[in-house]
Coordinates of C-alpha atoms and ligand atoms in Angstrom, one line a residue:
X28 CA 13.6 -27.8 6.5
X29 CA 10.1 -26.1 6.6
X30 CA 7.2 -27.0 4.4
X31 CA 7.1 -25.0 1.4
X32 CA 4.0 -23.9 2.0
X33 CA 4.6 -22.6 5.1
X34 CA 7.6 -20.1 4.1
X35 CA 5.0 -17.7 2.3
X36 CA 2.8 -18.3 5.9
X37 CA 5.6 -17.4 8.5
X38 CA 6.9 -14.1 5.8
X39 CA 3.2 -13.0 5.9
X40 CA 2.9 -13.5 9.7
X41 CA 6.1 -12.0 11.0
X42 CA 4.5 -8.7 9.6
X43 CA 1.6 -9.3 11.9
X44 CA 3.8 -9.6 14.7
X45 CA 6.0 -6.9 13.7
X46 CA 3.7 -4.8 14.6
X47 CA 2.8 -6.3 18.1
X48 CA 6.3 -5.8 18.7
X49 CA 6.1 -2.4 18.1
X50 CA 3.1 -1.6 20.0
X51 CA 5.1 -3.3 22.9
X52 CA 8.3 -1.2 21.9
X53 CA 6.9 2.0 21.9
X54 CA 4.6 1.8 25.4
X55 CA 7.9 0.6 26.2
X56 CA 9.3 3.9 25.9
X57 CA 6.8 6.3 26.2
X58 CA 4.2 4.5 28.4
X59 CA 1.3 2.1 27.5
X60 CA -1.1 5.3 27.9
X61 CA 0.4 7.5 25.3
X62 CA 0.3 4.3 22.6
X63 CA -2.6 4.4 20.5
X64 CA -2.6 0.9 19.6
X65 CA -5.3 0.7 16.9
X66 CA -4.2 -3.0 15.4
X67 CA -6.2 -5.3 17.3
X68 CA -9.0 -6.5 16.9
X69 CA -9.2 -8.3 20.3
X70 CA -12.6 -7.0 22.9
X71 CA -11.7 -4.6 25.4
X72 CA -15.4 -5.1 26.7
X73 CA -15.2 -7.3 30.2
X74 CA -17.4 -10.7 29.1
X75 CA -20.9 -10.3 31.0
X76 CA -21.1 -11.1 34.3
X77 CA -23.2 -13.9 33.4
X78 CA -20.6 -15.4 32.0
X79 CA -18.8 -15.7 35.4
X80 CA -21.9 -17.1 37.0
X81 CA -22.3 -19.6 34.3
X82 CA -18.5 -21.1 35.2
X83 CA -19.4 -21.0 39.1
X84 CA -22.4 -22.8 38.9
X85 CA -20.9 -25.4 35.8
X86 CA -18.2 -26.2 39.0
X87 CA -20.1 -27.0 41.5
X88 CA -23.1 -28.5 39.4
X89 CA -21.6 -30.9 37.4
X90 CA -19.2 -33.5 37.5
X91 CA -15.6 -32.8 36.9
X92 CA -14.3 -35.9 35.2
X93 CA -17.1 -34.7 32.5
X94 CA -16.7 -31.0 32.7
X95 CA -13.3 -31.1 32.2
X96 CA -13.8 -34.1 29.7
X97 CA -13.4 -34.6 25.6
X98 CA -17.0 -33.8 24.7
X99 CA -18.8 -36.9 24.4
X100 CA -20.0 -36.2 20.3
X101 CA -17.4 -34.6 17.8
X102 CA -20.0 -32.2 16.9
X103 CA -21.0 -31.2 20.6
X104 CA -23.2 -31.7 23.8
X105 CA -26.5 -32.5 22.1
X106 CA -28.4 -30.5 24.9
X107 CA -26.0 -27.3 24.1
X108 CA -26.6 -28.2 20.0
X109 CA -30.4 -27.8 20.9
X110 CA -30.1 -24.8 22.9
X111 CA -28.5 -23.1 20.2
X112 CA -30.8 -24.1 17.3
X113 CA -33.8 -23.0 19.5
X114 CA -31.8 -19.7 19.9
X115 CA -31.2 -18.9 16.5
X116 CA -34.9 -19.9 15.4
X117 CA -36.3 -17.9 17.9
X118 CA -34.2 -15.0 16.8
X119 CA -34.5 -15.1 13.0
X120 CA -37.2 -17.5 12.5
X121 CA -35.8 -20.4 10.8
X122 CA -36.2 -24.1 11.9
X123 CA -33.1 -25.6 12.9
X124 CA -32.7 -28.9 15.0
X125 CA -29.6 -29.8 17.2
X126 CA -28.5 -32.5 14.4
X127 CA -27.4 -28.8 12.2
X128 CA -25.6 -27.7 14.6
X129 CA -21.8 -28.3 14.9
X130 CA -20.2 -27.0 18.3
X131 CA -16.4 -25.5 16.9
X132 CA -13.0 -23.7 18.2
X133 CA -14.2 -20.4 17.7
X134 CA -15.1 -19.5 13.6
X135 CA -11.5 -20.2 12.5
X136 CA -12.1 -23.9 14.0
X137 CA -15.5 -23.7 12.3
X138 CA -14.0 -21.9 8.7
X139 CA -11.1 -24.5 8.6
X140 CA -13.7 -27.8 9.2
X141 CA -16.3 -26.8 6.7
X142 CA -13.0 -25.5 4.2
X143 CA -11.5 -29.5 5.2
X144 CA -14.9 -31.0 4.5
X145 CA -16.0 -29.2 0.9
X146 CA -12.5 -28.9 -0.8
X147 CA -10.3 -31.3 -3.1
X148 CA -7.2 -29.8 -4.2
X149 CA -7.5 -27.2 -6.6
X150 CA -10.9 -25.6 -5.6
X151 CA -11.5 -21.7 -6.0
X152 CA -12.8 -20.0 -3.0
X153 CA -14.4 -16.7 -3.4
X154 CA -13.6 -14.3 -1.1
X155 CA -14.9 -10.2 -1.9
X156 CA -12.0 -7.8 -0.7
X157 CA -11.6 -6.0 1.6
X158 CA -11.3 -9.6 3.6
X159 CA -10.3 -11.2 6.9
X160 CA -6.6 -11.9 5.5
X161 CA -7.1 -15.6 7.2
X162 CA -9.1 -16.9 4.7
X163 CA -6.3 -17.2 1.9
X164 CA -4.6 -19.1 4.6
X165 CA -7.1 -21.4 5.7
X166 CA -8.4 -22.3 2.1
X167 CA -4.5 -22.8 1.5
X168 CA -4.6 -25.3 4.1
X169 CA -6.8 -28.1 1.9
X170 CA -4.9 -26.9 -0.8
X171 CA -8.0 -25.1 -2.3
X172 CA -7.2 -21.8 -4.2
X173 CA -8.3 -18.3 -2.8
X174 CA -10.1 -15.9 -5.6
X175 CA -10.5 -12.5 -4.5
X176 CA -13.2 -10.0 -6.1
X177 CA -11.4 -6.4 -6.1
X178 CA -13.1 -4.0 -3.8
X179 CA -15.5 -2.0 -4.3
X180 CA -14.4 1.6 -2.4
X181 CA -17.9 3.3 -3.0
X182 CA -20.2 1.7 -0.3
X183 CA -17.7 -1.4 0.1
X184 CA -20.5 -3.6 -0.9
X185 CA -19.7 -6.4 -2.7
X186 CA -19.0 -6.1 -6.6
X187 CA -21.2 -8.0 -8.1
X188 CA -20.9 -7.9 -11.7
X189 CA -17.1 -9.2 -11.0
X190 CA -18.1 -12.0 -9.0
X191 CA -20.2 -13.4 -11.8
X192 CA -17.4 -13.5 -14.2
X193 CA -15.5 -14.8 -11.5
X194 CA -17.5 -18.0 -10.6
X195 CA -15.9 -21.1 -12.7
X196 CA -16.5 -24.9 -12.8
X197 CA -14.3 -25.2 -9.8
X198 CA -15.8 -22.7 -7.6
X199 CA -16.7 -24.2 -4.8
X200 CA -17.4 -22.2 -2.1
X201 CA -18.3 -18.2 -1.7
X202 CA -17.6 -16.4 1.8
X203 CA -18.9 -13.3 3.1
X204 CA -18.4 -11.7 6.6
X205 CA -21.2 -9.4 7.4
X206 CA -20.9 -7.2 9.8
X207 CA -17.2 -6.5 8.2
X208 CA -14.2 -6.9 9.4
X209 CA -12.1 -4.2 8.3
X210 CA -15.2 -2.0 6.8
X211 CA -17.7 -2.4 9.3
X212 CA -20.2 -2.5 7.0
X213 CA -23.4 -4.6 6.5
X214 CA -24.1 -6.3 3.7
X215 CA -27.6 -5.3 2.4
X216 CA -30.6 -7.6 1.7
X217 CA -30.8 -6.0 -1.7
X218 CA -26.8 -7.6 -2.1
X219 CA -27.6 -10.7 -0.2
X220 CA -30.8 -11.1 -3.1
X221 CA -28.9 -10.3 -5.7
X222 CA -25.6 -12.5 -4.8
X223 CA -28.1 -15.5 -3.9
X224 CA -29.4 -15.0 -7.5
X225 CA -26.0 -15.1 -9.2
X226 CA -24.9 -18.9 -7.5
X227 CA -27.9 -20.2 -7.9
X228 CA -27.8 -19.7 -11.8
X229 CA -24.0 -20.3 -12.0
X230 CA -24.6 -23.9 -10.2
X231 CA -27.4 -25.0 -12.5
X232 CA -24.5 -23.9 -15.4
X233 CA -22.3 -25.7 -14.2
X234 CA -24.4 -28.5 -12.6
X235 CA -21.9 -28.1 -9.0
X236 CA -22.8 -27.4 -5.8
X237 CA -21.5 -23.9 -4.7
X238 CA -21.1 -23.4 -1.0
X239 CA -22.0 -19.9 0.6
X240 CA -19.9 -19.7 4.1
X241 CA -21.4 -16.9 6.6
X242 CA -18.5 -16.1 8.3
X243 CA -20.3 -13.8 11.1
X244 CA -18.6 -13.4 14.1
X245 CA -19.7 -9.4 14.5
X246 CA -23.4 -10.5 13.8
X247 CA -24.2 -8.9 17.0
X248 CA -22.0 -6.0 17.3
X249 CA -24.2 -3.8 15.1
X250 CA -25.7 -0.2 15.3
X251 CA -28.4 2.1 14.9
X252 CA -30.5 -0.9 14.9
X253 CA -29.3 -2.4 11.5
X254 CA -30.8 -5.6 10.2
X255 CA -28.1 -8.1 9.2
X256 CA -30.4 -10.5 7.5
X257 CA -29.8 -14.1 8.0
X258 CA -28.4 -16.0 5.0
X259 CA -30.0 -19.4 5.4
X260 CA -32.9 -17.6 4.2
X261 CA -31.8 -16.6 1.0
X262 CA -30.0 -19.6 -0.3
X263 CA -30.4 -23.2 0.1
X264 CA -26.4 -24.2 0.1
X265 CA -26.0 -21.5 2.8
X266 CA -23.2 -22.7 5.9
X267 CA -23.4 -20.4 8.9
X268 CA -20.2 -20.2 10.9
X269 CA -20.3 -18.0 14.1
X270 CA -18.3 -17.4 17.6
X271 CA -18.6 -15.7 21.0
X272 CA -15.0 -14.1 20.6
X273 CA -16.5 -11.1 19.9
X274 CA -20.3 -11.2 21.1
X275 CA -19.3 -12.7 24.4
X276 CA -15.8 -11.2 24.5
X277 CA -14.5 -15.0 25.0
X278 CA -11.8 -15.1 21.9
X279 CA -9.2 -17.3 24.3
X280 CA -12.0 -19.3 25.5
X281 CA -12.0 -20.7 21.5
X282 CA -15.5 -21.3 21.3
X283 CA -18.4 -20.8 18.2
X284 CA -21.1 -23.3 15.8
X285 CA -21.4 -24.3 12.4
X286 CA -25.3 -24.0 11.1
X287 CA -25.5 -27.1 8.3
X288 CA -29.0 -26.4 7.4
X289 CA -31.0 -29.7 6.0
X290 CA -31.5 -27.3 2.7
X291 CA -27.9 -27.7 2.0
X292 CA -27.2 -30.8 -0.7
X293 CA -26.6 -33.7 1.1
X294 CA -26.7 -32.2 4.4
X295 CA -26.6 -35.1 6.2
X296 CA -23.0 -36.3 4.4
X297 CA -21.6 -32.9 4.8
X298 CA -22.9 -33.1 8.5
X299 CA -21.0 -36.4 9.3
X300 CA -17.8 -35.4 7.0
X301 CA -18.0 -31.6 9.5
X302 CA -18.2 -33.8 12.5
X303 CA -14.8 -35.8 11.8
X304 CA -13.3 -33.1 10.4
X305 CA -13.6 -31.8 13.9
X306 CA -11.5 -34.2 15.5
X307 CA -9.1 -34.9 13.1
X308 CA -7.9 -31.2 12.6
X309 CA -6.1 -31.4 15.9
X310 CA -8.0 -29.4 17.9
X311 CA -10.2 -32.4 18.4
X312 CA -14.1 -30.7 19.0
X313 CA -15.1 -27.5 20.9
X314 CA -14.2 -27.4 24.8
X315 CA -16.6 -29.0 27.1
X316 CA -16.9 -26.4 29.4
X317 CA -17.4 -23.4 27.0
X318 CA -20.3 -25.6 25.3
X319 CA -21.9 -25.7 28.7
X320 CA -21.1 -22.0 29.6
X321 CA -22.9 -21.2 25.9
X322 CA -25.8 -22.7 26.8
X323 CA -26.2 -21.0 30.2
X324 CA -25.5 -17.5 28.5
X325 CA -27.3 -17.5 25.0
X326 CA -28.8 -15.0 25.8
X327 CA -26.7 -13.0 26.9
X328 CA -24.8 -10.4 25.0
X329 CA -21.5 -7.4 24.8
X330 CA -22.2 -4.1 26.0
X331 CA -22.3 -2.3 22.4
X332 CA -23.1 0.9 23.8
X333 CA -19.2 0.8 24.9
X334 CA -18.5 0.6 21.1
X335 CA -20.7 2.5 20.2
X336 CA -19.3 5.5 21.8
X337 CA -16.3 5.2 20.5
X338 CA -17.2 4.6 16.7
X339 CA -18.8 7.5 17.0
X340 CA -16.3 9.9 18.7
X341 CA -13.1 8.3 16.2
X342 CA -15.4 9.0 13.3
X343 CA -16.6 12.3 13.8
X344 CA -12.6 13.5 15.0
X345 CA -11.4 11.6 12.4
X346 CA -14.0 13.3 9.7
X347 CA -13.0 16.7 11.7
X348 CA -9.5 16.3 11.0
X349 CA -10.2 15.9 7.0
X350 CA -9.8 12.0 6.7
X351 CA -12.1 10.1 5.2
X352 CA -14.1 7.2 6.2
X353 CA -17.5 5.4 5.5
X354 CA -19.2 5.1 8.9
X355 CA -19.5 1.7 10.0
X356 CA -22.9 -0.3 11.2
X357 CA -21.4 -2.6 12.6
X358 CA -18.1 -4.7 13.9
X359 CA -15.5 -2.3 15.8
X360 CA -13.3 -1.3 13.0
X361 CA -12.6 1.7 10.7
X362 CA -11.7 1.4 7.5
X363 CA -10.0 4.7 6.7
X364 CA -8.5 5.9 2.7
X365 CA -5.3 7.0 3.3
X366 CA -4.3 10.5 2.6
X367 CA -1.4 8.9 -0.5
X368 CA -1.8 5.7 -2.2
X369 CA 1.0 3.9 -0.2
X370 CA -0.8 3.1 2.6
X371 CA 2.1 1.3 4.7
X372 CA 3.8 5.4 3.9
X373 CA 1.2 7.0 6.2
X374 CA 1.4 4.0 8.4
X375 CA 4.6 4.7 9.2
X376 CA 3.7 8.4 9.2
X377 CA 1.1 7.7 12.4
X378 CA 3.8 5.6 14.1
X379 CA 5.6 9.0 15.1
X380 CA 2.6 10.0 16.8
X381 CA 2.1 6.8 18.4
X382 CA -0.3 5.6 16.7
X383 CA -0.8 1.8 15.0
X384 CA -2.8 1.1 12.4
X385 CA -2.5 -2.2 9.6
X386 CA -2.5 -1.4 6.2
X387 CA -5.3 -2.7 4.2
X388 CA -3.1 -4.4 2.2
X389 CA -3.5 -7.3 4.9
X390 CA -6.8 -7.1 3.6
X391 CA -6.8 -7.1 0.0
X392 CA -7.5 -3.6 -0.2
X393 CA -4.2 -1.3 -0.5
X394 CA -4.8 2.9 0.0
X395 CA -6.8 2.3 3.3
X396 CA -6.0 1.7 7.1
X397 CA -7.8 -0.4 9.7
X398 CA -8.3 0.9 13.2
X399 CA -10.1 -1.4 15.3
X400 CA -11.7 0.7 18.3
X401 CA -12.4 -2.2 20.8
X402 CA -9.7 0.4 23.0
X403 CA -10.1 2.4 25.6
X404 CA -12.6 5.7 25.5
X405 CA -9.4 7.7 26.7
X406 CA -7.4 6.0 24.4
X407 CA -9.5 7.4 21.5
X408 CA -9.9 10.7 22.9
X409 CA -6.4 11.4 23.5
X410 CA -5.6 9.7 20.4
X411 CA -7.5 12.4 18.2
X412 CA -4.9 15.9 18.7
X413 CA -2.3 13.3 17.4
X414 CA -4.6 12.6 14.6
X415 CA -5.1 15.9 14.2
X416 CA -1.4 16.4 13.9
X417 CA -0.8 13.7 11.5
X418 CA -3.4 15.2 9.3
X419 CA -1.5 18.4 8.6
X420 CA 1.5 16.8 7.2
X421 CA -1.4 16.2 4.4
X422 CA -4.2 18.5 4.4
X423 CA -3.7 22.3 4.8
Ligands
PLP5 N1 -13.6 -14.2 10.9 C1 -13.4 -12.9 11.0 C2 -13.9 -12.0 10.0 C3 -12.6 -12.3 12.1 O1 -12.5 -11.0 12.2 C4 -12.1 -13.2 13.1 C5 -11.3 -12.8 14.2 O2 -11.0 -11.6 14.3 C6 -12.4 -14.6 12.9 C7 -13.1 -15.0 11.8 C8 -11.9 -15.6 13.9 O3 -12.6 -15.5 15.1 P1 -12.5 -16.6 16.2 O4 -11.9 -16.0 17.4 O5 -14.0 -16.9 16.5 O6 -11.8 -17.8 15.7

């Protein structure tokens, strides 16, 4: 018989893949090009070409027993470690060393080693909803407890007045995800200031350390030339975690960094505990070769202007067709209120036009829809008469 645990886990992901099945089901029938399969949040952006260079020249430069070798640190290639800090302090002027960086599976191998280092049993992670619906899992995973700050539908900004009431002796860690998945919006330096603020006072209170976890795997898919500012900045106990799933378009390559800055308390411990936490999860350290690929391509980046396009044609026909939406800066997602309070109703409303969109119920935030527009151009364009369509069985 299953874990306990687990049966809440498999009920909440058979949803998820409910819906795959349908996408599948209905291109099925009515052909791939006339599903307007909004649900995933998975680049449709080719990686850069530099990309393919990088794994040419990685195959005939170096040697294959090592390339296709366990990496010979648990944290990572010091070389690649390097690169990356130099990259990141050029960028946003902080002053990293290789020793803070720790090379991960993606940012769900980097959220579930920091979540394995920091938590005993029992302690509260805060998460503001709308949120990635993985991190009640992962925190489950060590057994930690996830506490969720109800959302805030104005601007989608954090609230903040809840999440000081919210902070207890046992909170141990805070996680934000700016660029947003499912809003798309950008937390603001005036909300990063004022959050900073709040834990700082509440762990002098309490005399704990509390944790903020960067989860930023969109920090470069942002528009209009929005500043995302860079949270090490603002507070000393500040963990970065960060991927190329979406910045590289690699997700199946499974490959991203933890930033332990020396700032953090005890750095160097909660370096060491990170690095065997690495191995010991399973996964056992980032891949070799995607380390190496990283370091040939840092600078390197998606074509945005492909997202771009589309965020701005599904916003303006969905705005045209009476729905309303706050217009992202950033990710590939909408974030959408739906037209009656049961938003899995009007899911199932948009399913007889084809079209697949996940309640935000799977994100802590019931009444709205996510549509993640890493799709086609086409797909968006056609996708907008059935929109239209499926707006008159609300507005007239
Ligand atoms: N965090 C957020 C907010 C995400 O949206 C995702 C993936 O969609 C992840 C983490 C996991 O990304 P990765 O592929 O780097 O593990």
């Amino acid at each position: 018989m299953i874990a306990e645990k687990m049966k809440g886990m498999v009920a909440n992901s058979s949803a998820i893949r409910a819906m795959f099945e349908e996408g599948n089901r209905l291109a099925g029938i009515y052909g791939a090009e006339n599903v307007y399969d909004f649900s995933l949040g998975n680049p449709n952006v080719a990686a850069p070409e530099a990309v393919k260079q990088a794994i040419l020249e990685l195959l005939e430069e170096e040697d294959p027993v090592t390339l296709h070798g366990y990496t010979n640190s648990n944290s990572g290639y010091a070389d690649v470690r390097e690169a990356v800090a130099d990259s990141l302090n050029e960028r946003f002027g902080t002053s990293f060393a290789g020793r803070n960086i720790v090379m991960t599976v993606g940012a769900a191998g980097g959220l579930n080693v920091i979540l394995k280092t920091l938590l005993n049993p029992g302690d509260e992670v805060i998460a503001f909803a709308p949120y990635f619906g993985e991190y009640r899992s992962y925190t489950n995973n060590y057994d930690g407890v996830l506490v969720e700050i109800s959302p805030n539908t104005v601007d989608f900004q954090p609230k903040l007045d809840e999440f000081e009431k919210k902070i207890t002796a046992k909170t141990k860690a805070v996680i934000v995800n700016t660029p947003n998945n499912p809003t798309g919006v950008v937390y603001s330096e005036e909300t990063i200031q004022k959050l900073a603020a709040i834990m700082e006072a509440k762990q002098k209170e309490y005399g704990t350390e509390i944790y903020l976890i960067s989860d930023e795997p969109y920090r470069e898919l942002v528009y209009d030339g929005v500043e995302v500012p860079y949270l090490t900045k603002y507070y000393a106990n500040t963990i970065v975690g960060y991927s190329y799933s979406k910045s590289l378009s690699l997700p199946g390559e499974r490959i991203g960094y933890l930033v332990i800055p020396d700032e953090v308390t005890d750095s160097e411990t909660v370096l060491s505990a990170a690095n065997v936490a690495n191995r010991i999860l399973g996964f056992v350290n980032a891949p070799t070769l995607q380390q190496k690929i990283i370091k040939k391509c840092l600078k390197e980046k998606t074509d945005i202007s492909y997202y771009n396009r589309n965020r701005e044609a599904l916003y303006q026909g969905l705005a045209d067709c009476g729905f309303e939406c706050i217009k992202p800066e950033g990710a590939f997602y909408l974030f959408v209120k739906s037209p009656v309070a049961d938003e899995k109703e009007f899911c199932a409303a948009g399913k007889k036009y084809n079209i697949l969109m996940v309640p935000g119920s799977s994100f802590a935030c019931p009444g709205y829809v996510r549509l993640a527009y890493c799709v086609s151009y086409e797909t968006i364009v056609n996708s907008l008469p059935k929109f239209a369509e499926l707006a008159k069985e609300y507005f007239s």
